[in-house]
C-alpha angles and dihedrals in degrees: 000000000000111000133199093252093050091052091051093049106027123186127205127218102196116192137197108217113198107072091357101067103000122045097237108121096096091045090054090049091052094044095045089048090056094047091053092048092050086055094050099258126128109208123168114245093229088058092050092050094054090054094050107114095048123097115266091256097056090040090058093044090055098042102036099025134253092257092059128123100265098195092099095045098095092047092049090047089048091047092050090050092049092050094046093048089065085072098051096104089045104053116138122219114222115244113278097005102122090041091051092053089049094046092053093045088050086054090054096259113147103231118212133170119222111185141161090222118111122244098270092050094045090052087055093046091050092049089054092049094050093195104112088132086071103038114088095189146339135214126199140181089278086069105054139055097213124042129213129324083046114086094233098091090054095042091050089052091052090053090055089051093045088224128129120240094253090059094055145078127202120213113199142143109221139064087247089059094052091047094049093049093050091047089056090047094252125131113236130217108200132210125209091214093101097058103255115128124249094242092056090049096046090045088055089054108267109161091208141008132209133181095241140321092290092055087049094049091049092053094037098122093052094039124095085266088063095049095054112092 
């Protein structure tokens, strides 16, 4: 139940979605791999995995080089979207994800999603989560000009929540999530559920690391969420 105190001093819990709430990072790696293969590019799966979480423009810059012929970019991105869409009805929610969102909402946190996914992908992710009752707002790649690790996705999410950076926490699963949060002046809690190692996440600046949403939920009172008044 929302109280007068919580409205006077609101707090925002900003979440990445892919790999943080829904188990999709390896699906993205496989479908990007196939999209690149169809376009004649051979890209190692491990390299693709470590770029998941970026927007498609930044991902291709990193994997194919910024000096590439960009004529095929739109076709490659479209191929990835088409291949990934075949999984929309089979997306698996990570353990504890909906419960975590609801627990934070019940504690008067304004829950906002900030994802590099495009609108149709975000809609599928939200259907899989089934927690719209706990989500105040969501921003996608369609709402920003720069994708993670730029700060814009996090800043737009904070605008949606109407909460300043110092009253927010970000939860993500990639180095790019941590970097985007830090660039926006927001502390980041990282999860290992996206397949990125603890050392990499801590080196990027994560203030705490948990195995998955269920582990964060189980430790919520002792987590950074529990320590913010």
